[in-house]
Short mmCIF file of C-alpha atoms (C1' of nucleotides) in Angstrom, two decimals:
data_model
loop_
_atom_site.label_atom_id
_atom_site.label_comp_id
_atom_site.label_asym_id
_atom_site.label_seq_id
_atom_site.Cartn_x
_atom_site.Cartn_y
_atom_site.Cartn_z
CA MET A 1 -11.35 139.64 71.45
CA SER A 2 -10.36 137.14 68.74
CA ASP A 3 -7.56 138.12 66.23
CA LEU A 4 -8.68 139.60 63.02
CA THR A 5 -8.07 138.00 59.68
CA GLU A 6 -6.63 140.09 56.83
CA LEU A 7 -10.03 140.61 55.26
CA GLU A 8 -11.66 141.46 58.62
CA GLY A 9 -8.99 143.90 59.39
CA ALA A 10 -9.19 145.51 55.95
CA ALA A 11 -12.93 145.81 56.27
CA LEU A 12 -12.87 147.10 59.74
CA SER A 13 -10.19 149.66 58.87
CA LEU A 14 -12.24 150.87 55.79
CA ILE A 15 -15.44 151.27 57.84
CA SER A 16 -13.41 153.19 60.50
CA ARG A 17 -12.34 155.72 57.84
CA SER A 18 -15.57 155.91 55.91
CA GLN A 19 -18.29 155.35 58.38
CA PRO A 20 -21.27 155.29 58.29
CA MET A 21 -21.31 152.96 55.16
CA THR A 22 -23.32 149.96 53.96
CA THR A 23 -21.95 146.49 53.58
CA TYR A 24 -22.64 146.88 49.89
CA ALA A 25 -20.36 149.86 49.80
CA VAL A 26 -17.57 147.94 51.58
CA ARG A 27 -17.90 145.35 48.95
CA SER A 28 -17.79 147.85 46.10
CA VAL A 29 -14.51 149.29 47.41
CA PHE A 30 -12.87 145.79 47.57
CA GLN A 31 -14.10 144.92 44.05
CA GLN A 32 -12.75 148.15 42.53
CA SER A 33 -9.40 147.69 44.25
CA LEU A 34 -6.53 147.18 41.80
CA THR A 35 -5.10 144.45 43.99
CA ASN A 36 -5.90 140.91 43.13
CA SER A 37 -6.75 138.69 46.13
CA TRP A 38 -9.76 140.63 47.17
CA SER A 39 -12.75 139.73 44.97
CA ALA A 40 -14.79 140.09 48.07
CA SER A 41 -17.87 138.24 46.94
CA ALA A 42 -21.17 138.80 48.58
CA GLY A 43 -20.89 135.39 50.05
CA SER A 44 -17.79 136.38 51.90
CA ILE A 45 -18.50 139.94 52.81
CA TYR A 46 -22.04 139.65 54.26
CA PRO A 47 -21.26 136.80 56.61
CA LEU A 48 -18.08 138.56 57.64
CA VAL A 49 -19.84 141.71 58.55
CA ARG A 50 -22.43 139.66 60.45
CA LYS A 51 -19.56 138.07 62.39
CA LEU A 52 -18.12 141.41 63.30
CA LEU A 53 -21.47 142.67 64.29
CA ARG A 54 -22.00 139.74 66.58
CA ALA A 55 -18.53 140.23 68.03
CA ASN A 56 -19.62 143.81 68.74
CA LEU A 57 -16.81 145.30 66.62
CA LEU A 58 -19.37 146.94 64.44
CA SER A 59 -22.73 148.43 65.03
CA GLU A 60 -25.57 148.97 62.50
CA THR A 61 -28.50 151.45 62.25
CA GLN A 62 -31.42 150.78 59.94
CA GLN A 63 -32.09 153.61 57.52
CA LYS A 64 -35.63 154.88 57.75
CA GLY A 65 -37.74 155.26 54.68
CA ASP A 66 -35.66 153.02 52.62
CA GLY A 67 -37.47 149.99 51.37
CA ARG A 68 -34.24 148.13 50.64
CA GLY A 69 -33.48 147.57 54.24
CA THR A 70 -30.37 149.63 54.04
CA LYS A 71 -28.21 149.42 57.11
CA MET A 72 -25.36 151.72 57.91
CA LEU A 73 -22.32 150.29 59.65
CA SER A 74 -20.10 151.99 62.22
CA ILE A 75 -17.15 150.91 64.18
CA THR A 76 -17.71 150.42 67.98
CA ARG A 77 -15.24 151.20 70.72
CA SER A 78 -14.28 147.60 70.89
CA GLY A 79 -13.89 147.53 67.11
CA LYS A 80 -11.27 150.32 67.43
CA THR A 81 -9.45 148.49 70.04
CA ALA A 82 -9.38 145.28 67.95
CA LEU A 83 -8.26 147.29 64.93
CA ARG A 84 -5.33 148.91 66.84
CA ASP A 85 -4.21 145.59 67.96
CA TRP A 86 -4.45 144.12 64.52
CA VAL A 87 -2.34 146.95 63.02
CA ARG A 88 0.25 146.72 65.76
CA ALA A 89 0.68 142.97 65.75
CA THR A 90 3.47 142.41 63.23
CA ASP A 91 4.31 138.82 62.97
CA ALA A 92 6.11 136.92 60.12
CA ASN A 93 3.07 136.57 57.92
CA VAL A 94 2.76 140.29 57.85
CA ILE A 95 6.31 140.96 56.95
CA ASP A 96 7.46 137.99 54.76
CA PRO A 97 7.55 138.37 50.93
CA VAL A 98 4.22 137.86 49.32
CA ALA A 99 3.50 135.34 46.58
CA ASP A 100 3.75 136.79 43.15
CA PRO A 101 1.89 134.58 40.54
CA ILE A 102 4.47 135.60 37.85
CA ARG A 103 7.41 134.57 40.13
CA THR A 104 5.61 131.28 40.76
CA ARG A 105 5.39 130.72 37.08
CA SER A 106 8.96 131.67 36.40
CA HIS A 107 10.05 128.31 37.95
CA TYR A 108 8.59 126.57 35.02
CA LEU A 109 10.10 128.68 32.35
CA ASP A 110 13.12 126.37 31.71
CA SER A 111 10.84 123.70 30.49
CA LEU A 112 9.60 125.72 27.58
CA PRO A 113 11.36 126.16 24.17
CA SER A 114 13.60 129.24 24.26
CA ARG A 115 11.49 131.14 21.87
CA GLU A 116 8.46 130.76 24.01
CA GLN A 117 10.39 131.69 27.17
CA LYS A 118 11.20 134.96 25.53
CA ARG A 119 7.72 135.50 24.32
CA LEU A 120 6.17 135.01 27.66
CA VAL A 121 8.62 137.30 29.55
CA THR A 122 7.88 140.05 26.96
CA GLU A 123 4.22 139.50 27.41
CA TRP A 124 4.53 139.67 31.15
CA GLN A 125 6.48 142.91 30.80
CA ARG A 126 3.90 144.45 28.47
CA LEU A 127 0.96 143.53 30.71
CA SER A 128 2.73 144.76 33.83
CA ARG A 129 3.57 148.09 32.14
CA ASN A 130 -0.16 148.46 31.36
CA VAL A 131 -1.06 148.00 34.99
CA ILE A 132 1.53 150.58 36.01
CA ALA A 133 -0.07 152.98 33.59
CA GLN A 134 -3.43 152.32 35.13
CA ILE A 135 -2.00 152.87 38.57
CA LYS A 136 -0.48 156.21 37.60
CA VAL A 137 -3.89 157.38 36.42
CA SER A 138 -5.47 156.30 39.52
CA ILE A 139 -2.80 158.21 41.44
CA GLU A 140 -3.51 161.41 39.52
CA GLN A 141 -7.28 161.02 40.21
CA GLY A 142 -6.54 160.39 43.90
CA GLN A 143 -4.36 163.53 44.03
CA LYS A 144 -7.10 165.66 42.51
CA SER A 145 -9.62 164.33 45.04
CA GLY A 146 -7.15 164.77 47.72
CA ASP A 147 -7.35 161.23 48.93
CA ARG A 148 -3.81 160.88 50.58
CA LEU A 149 -4.39 157.36 51.89
CA GLU A 150 -5.44 155.95 48.54
CA VAL A 151 -2.53 157.63 46.76
CA ARG A 152 -0.16 156.32 49.41
CA ALA A 153 -1.31 152.69 48.88
CA LEU A 154 -1.36 153.12 45.02
CA ARG A 155 2.29 154.32 45.19
CA ALA A 156 3.09 151.11 47.09
CA SER A 157 1.57 149.04 44.31
CA GLN A 158 3.39 151.09 41.70
CA LEU A 159 6.73 150.39 43.34
CA GLN A 160 5.86 146.67 43.66
CA MET A 161 5.02 146.50 40.07
CA GLU A 162 8.13 148.32 38.97
CA ALA A 163 10.30 145.91 41.11
CA ARG A 164 8.64 143.07 39.14
CA LEU A 165 9.56 144.96 35.84
CA THR A 166 13.18 145.27 37.01
CA TRP A 167 13.29 141.57 37.77
CA LEU A 168 11.75 140.69 34.45
CA SER A 169 14.34 142.63 32.57
CA GLU A 170 17.06 140.88 34.52
CA LEU A 171 15.48 137.64 33.53
CA GLU A 172 15.27 138.68 29.90
CA LYS A 173 19.03 139.17 29.84
CA GLU A 174 19.58 135.76 31.34
CA LEU A 175 17.66 134.04 28.48
CA MET B 1 -8.72 119.47 31.80
CA SER B 2 -9.87 121.82 34.56
CA ASP B 3 -7.89 124.93 35.25
CA LEU B 4 -5.23 124.65 37.96
CA THR B 5 -5.21 126.82 41.08
CA GLU B 6 -2.05 128.59 42.17
CA LEU B 7 -1.12 125.88 44.70
CA GLU B 8 -1.91 123.12 42.14
CA GLY B 9 0.18 124.84 39.57
CA ALA B 10 3.12 125.47 41.97
CA ALA B 11 2.93 121.79 43.16
CA LEU B 12 2.74 120.40 39.69
CA SER B 13 5.61 122.68 38.57
CA LEU B 14 7.77 121.63 41.51
CA ILE B 15 7.09 117.97 40.89
CA SER B 16 7.85 118.42 37.13
CA ARG B 17 11.31 119.81 37.99
CA SER B 18 12.18 117.39 40.82
CA GLN B 19 10.49 114.24 40.02
CA PRO B 20 10.27 111.66 41.32
CA MET B 21 9.43 112.95 44.79
CA THR B 22 7.08 112.23 47.67
CA THR B 23 4.18 114.35 48.76
CA TYR B 24 6.01 114.93 51.96
CA ALA B 25 8.99 116.41 50.08
CA VAL B 26 6.56 118.75 48.19
CA ARG B 27 5.17 119.92 51.47
CA SER B 28 8.71 120.42 52.86
CA VAL B 29 9.64 122.66 49.99
CA PHE B 30 6.57 124.85 50.45
CA GLN B 31 7.13 125.02 54.20
CA GLN B 32 10.77 126.17 53.75
CA SER B 33 9.75 128.80 51.22
CA LEU B 34 10.37 132.23 52.56
CA THR B 35 7.17 133.44 51.01
CA ASN B 36 4.07 133.71 53.33
CA SER B 37 0.93 132.44 51.75
CA TRP B 38 2.10 128.89 51.44
CA SER B 39 2.09 127.15 54.69
CA ALA B 40 0.91 124.03 52.91
CA SER B 41 -0.43 122.05 55.75
CA ALA B 42 -0.76 118.27 55.47
CA GLY B 43 -4.50 118.77 55.32
CA SER B 44 -4.19 120.79 52.12
CA ILE B 45 -1.29 119.10 50.26
CA TYR B 46 -2.26 115.41 50.66
CA PRO B 47 -5.89 115.99 49.38
CA LEU B 48 -4.41 118.20 46.58
CA VAL B 49 -2.12 115.48 45.49
CA ARG B 50 -4.77 112.98 45.53
CA LYS B 51 -6.98 115.20 43.36
CA LEU B 52 -4.14 115.56 40.75
CA LEU B 53 -3.69 111.83 40.74
CA ARG B 54 -7.36 111.25 40.18
CA ALA B 55 -7.29 113.83 37.36
CA ASN B 56 -4.37 111.87 35.92
CA LEU B 57 -2.02 114.84 36.00
CA LEU B 58 0.26 112.90 38.36
CA SER B 59 1.22 109.28 38.70
CA GLU B 60 2.62 107.52 41.68
CA THR B 61 4.69 104.42 42.22
CA GLN B 62 5.02 102.59 45.46
CA GLN B 63 8.52 102.17 46.77
CA LYS B 64 9.35 98.58 47.43
CA GLY B 65 10.99 97.63 50.73
CA ASP B 66 9.81 100.72 52.59
CA GLY B 67 7.34 100.08 55.37
CA ARG B 68 6.18 103.60 55.43
CA GLY B 69 4.30 103.15 52.21
CA THR B 70 6.46 105.69 50.55
CA LYS B 71 5.02 106.72 47.14
CA MET B 72 6.93 108.62 44.47
CA LEU B 73 5.13 111.10 42.35
CA SER B 74 5.75 111.80 38.77
CA ILE B 75 4.10 114.17 36.29
CA THR B 76 2.11 112.56 33.46
CA ARG B 77 1.83 113.63 29.85
CA SER B 78 -1.48 115.32 30.59
CA GLY B 79 0.13 116.86 33.70
CA LYS B 80 2.68 118.53 31.36
CA THR B 81 -0.05 119.90 29.18
CA ALA B 82 -2.05 121.27 32.03
CA LEU B 83 1.14 122.77 33.44
CA ARG B 84 1.92 124.53 30.08
CA ASP B 85 -1.54 125.87 29.81
CA TRP B 86 -1.46 127.12 33.40
CA VAL B 87 1.87 129.01 32.82
CA ARG B 88 0.69 130.53 29.49
CA ALA B 89 -2.75 131.66 30.67
CA THR B 90 -1.94 135.15 31.91
CA ASP B 91 -5.13 136.81 33.11
CA ALA B 92 -5.58 139.72 35.46
CA ASN B 93 -5.21 137.81 38.61
CA VAL B 94 -1.80 136.73 37.60
CA ILE B 95 -0.65 140.27 36.57
CA ASP B 96 -2.36 142.58 39.07
CA PRO B 97 -0.47 143.91 42.14
CA VAL B 98 -0.61 141.42 45.10
CA ALA B 99 -1.82 142.40 48.61
CA ASP B 100 0.86 143.45 50.79
CA PRO B 101 -0.34 143.13 54.48
CA ILE B 102 1.91 146.11 55.41
CA ARG B 103 0.26 148.20 52.65
CA THR B 104 -3.14 147.07 53.98
CA ARG B 105 -2.17 148.21 57.43
CA SER B 106 -0.95 151.59 56.32
CA HIS B 107 -4.53 152.66 55.59
CA TYR B 108 -5.06 152.78 59.27
CA LEU B 109 -1.91 154.75 60.26
CA ASP B 110 -3.55 158.15 60.33
CA SER B 111 -5.73 156.97 63.17
CA LEU B 112 -2.79 156.45 65.47
CA PRO B 113 -1.03 159.09 67.43
CA SER B 114 1.93 160.62 65.51
CA ARG B 115 4.63 159.06 67.84
CA GLU B 116 3.15 155.58 67.30
CA GLN B 117 2.90 156.05 63.63
CA LYS B 118 6.61 156.64 63.41
CA ARG B 119 7.43 153.86 65.76
CA LEU B 120 5.45 151.43 63.66
CA VAL B 121 6.96 152.52 60.35
CA THR B 122 10.43 152.23 61.88
CA GLU B 123 9.63 148.68 63.12
CA TRP B 124 8.34 147.69 59.65
CA GLN B 125 11.50 148.88 58.13
CA ARG B 126 13.70 147.05 60.66
CA LEU B 127 11.80 143.71 60.16
CA SER B 128 11.73 144.10 56.42
CA ARG B 129 15.57 144.59 56.34
CA ASN B 130 15.96 141.49 58.41
CA VAL B 131 14.06 139.54 55.87
CA ILE B 132 16.14 141.01 53.09
CA ALA B 133 19.24 139.89 54.86
CA GLN B 134 17.90 136.45 55.13
CA ILE B 135 17.02 136.43 51.42
CA LYS B 136 20.66 137.40 50.60
CA VAL B 137 21.95 134.50 52.70
CA SER B 138 19.64 132.14 50.79
CA ILE B 139 20.77 133.61 47.50
CA GLU B 140 24.36 132.92 48.35
CA GLN B 141 23.61 129.27 49.36
CA GLY B 142 21.63 128.91 46.14
CA GLN B 143 24.54 130.16 44.07
CA LYS B 144 26.91 127.79 45.68
CA SER B 145 24.73 124.88 45.06
CA GLY B 146 24.02 126.05 41.53
CA ASP B 147 20.19 126.28 41.87
CA ARG B 148 19.57 128.89 39.27
CA LEU B 149 15.83 128.77 39.55
CA GLU B 150 15.77 129.23 43.25
CA VAL B 151 18.20 132.15 42.91
CA ARG B 152 16.09 133.74 40.38
CA ALA B 153 12.99 133.53 42.43
CA LEU B 154 14.75 134.80 45.53
CA ARG B 155 16.01 137.72 43.56
CA ALA B 156 12.32 138.66 42.77
CA SER B 157 11.47 138.45 46.53
CA GLN B 158 14.55 140.71 47.24
CA LEU B 159 13.38 143.29 44.80
CA GLN B 160 9.87 143.23 46.07
CA MET B 161 11.06 143.72 49.61
CA GLU B 162 13.35 146.49 48.60
CA ALA B 163 10.44 148.19 46.86
CA ARG B 164 8.61 148.01 50.15
CA LEU B 165 11.51 149.66 51.98
CA THR B 166 11.63 152.39 49.47
CA TRP B 167 7.97 153.03 50.04
CA LEU B 168 8.33 152.93 53.82
CA SER B 169 11.13 155.59 53.68
CA GLU B 170 8.79 157.79 51.48
CA LEU B 171 6.14 157.21 54.07
CA GLU B 172 8.50 158.13 56.84
CA LYS B 173 9.22 161.51 55.26
CA GLU B 174 5.50 162.15 54.95
CA LEU B 175 4.90 161.80 58.63
"C1'" DA C 1 -41.56 152.01 31.77
"C1'" DT C 2 -37.22 150.48 31.54
"C1'" DC C 3 -32.51 150.10 32.80
"C1'" DC C 4 -28.80 150.31 35.83
"C1'" DC C 5 -27.24 150.55 40.13
"C1'" DC C 6 -28.11 150.02 45.23
"C1'" DA C 7 -28.80 146.67 48.71
"C1'" DT C 8 -29.80 142.56 50.90
"C1'" DG C 9 -28.75 137.91 51.45
"C1'" DT C 10 -28.52 132.36 51.03
"C1'" DA C 11 -27.01 127.43 49.44
"C1'" DA C 12 -23.82 124.25 47.88
"C1'" DA C 13 -19.35 123.20 47.03
"C1'" DT C 14 -14.55 123.89 47.35
"C1'" DT C 15 -10.47 124.93 49.68
"C1'" DG C 16 -7.58 125.42 53.46
"C1'" DT C 17 -6.28 125.39 58.58
"C1'" DT C 18 -5.46 123.21 62.91
"C1'" DA C 19 -4.83 119.48 65.39
"C1'" DC C 20 -4.54 114.87 65.84
"C1'" DA C 21 -2.86 110.11 64.87
"C1'" DT C 22 0.31 106.46 63.40
"C1'" DG C 23 4.30 104.26 62.41
"C1'" DA C 24 9.17 103.57 59.86
"C1'" DT C 25 13.81 104.91 59.07
"C1'" DT C 26 18.13 107.03 59.91
"C1'" DC C 27 21.85 109.09 62.39
"C1'" DG C 28 24.61 109.78 66.36
"C1'" DC D 1 18.49 103.04 71.91
"C1'" DG D 2 16.69 107.48 71.59
"C1'" DA D 3 15.68 111.62 68.93
"C1'" DA D 4 14.85 113.71 64.85
"C1'" DT D 5 13.15 113.31 60.51
"C1'" DC D 6 10.43 110.81 56.84
"C1'" DA D 7 6.06 109.61 55.46
"C1'" DT D 8 1.23 108.93 55.54
"C1'" DG D 9 -3.17 110.55 56.34
"C1'" DT D 10 -7.93 112.07 58.81
"C1'" DA D 11 -11.54 114.97 61.28
"C1'" DA D 12 -13.60 119.11 62.58
"C1'" DC D 13 -13.83 123.50 61.61
"C1'" DA D 14 -13.25 128.01 59.12
"C1'" DA D 15 -13.11 130.77 55.02
"C1'" DT D 16 -14.25 131.63 50.44
"C1'" DT D 17 -16.27 131.12 45.82
"C1'" DT D 18 -19.87 130.60 42.58
"C1'" DA D 19 -24.26 130.97 41.59
"C1'" DC D 20 -28.69 132.11 42.72
"C1'" DA D 21 -32.49 135.06 44.37
"C1'" DT D 22 -35.13 139.20 45.56
"C1'" DG D 23 -36.61 143.79 45.32
"C1'" DG D 24 -36.28 149.23 45.80
"C1'" DG D 25 -34.54 153.75 44.04
"C1'" DG D 26 -33.28 157.00 40.67
"C1'" DA D 27 -32.55 158.78 36.09
"C1'" DT D 28 -33.89 159.21 31.09
#
DNA sequence: ATCCCCATGTAAATTGTTACATGATTCG
DNA sequence: CGAATCATGTAACAATTTACATGGGGAT
């Protein structure tokens, strides 16, 4: 049917792997993700799921004997098709470099006094190293629980962050 | 005053480097950027500049003798302060790994037939290499014209894309 | 009982996209 | 003089955030 947005694709893909699951659980996964971008507030995820239900890409079944109105989501046949199309369609937006807020801020560095430039770059390095350490911990956890897909994605984040560190140390030498 | 969004910060930072410049020129720079995320449509950039003007972070001066109503933007004293604060404020959203659409799609790979998994990964590698080649051309151009800041940012994009390639070749071996 | 998590959602406001609309200037 | 580019902007729609609002279930 209609093309999926990034968030729709990610949600549909998650549900397809972990079905049946609640909307609440989908949201929790996004919230716990180490990646920025996806805060996935209630105000975005519930309407999004409703939209996917109406488009018949998801189906829901009410849980009996649960006063909370818990509903389990599953992907439909059309949902699987839409998901495949989404994964296959590789246009420029999917391939192009993604905006790194640190890189964005680097444009402004020259306007700061030299001492503060160095201080900031050092701070960015320190914080990025912390994140990498966190990622490594998560990778170990993922390996223990045998979650190959999660480990794979975390490894991508690790490499991305290490690339940033490489760049920051090049930058440091320039200053 | 109020905290700047990424787009506001980027715009303000750009204007602070290249002032005086028109809103149209700001938009052109964003459009030509190799980074996805910033399509910076007229419908986003003109209202954004208006907002920064109202907040007194920018000032504009009408160009005389230009029937197009060309207005030149400059950063104000408060604008400089806001920009400094924006660059200095390094919270989690600034540091955390950024969402890579390819990484997002990788979650779904396992659901595809093995042959198609390999085909997709190969395709992603090919397209990513193309982008890297493009970046290298831009870097050379930037070096010739002596645009240090641009070269610096492009180098960050290059490293980010190379990290993705490294990851894709690890993935390839897994399959 | 009480606290935390599960689970649902809505309302208002902001932000951003797509598509449209207009006209001036510059370069060949 | 015609085409590309410069330059401004708006209108309708879509997506997202922030903040609010409600209540059940399970563990101590």
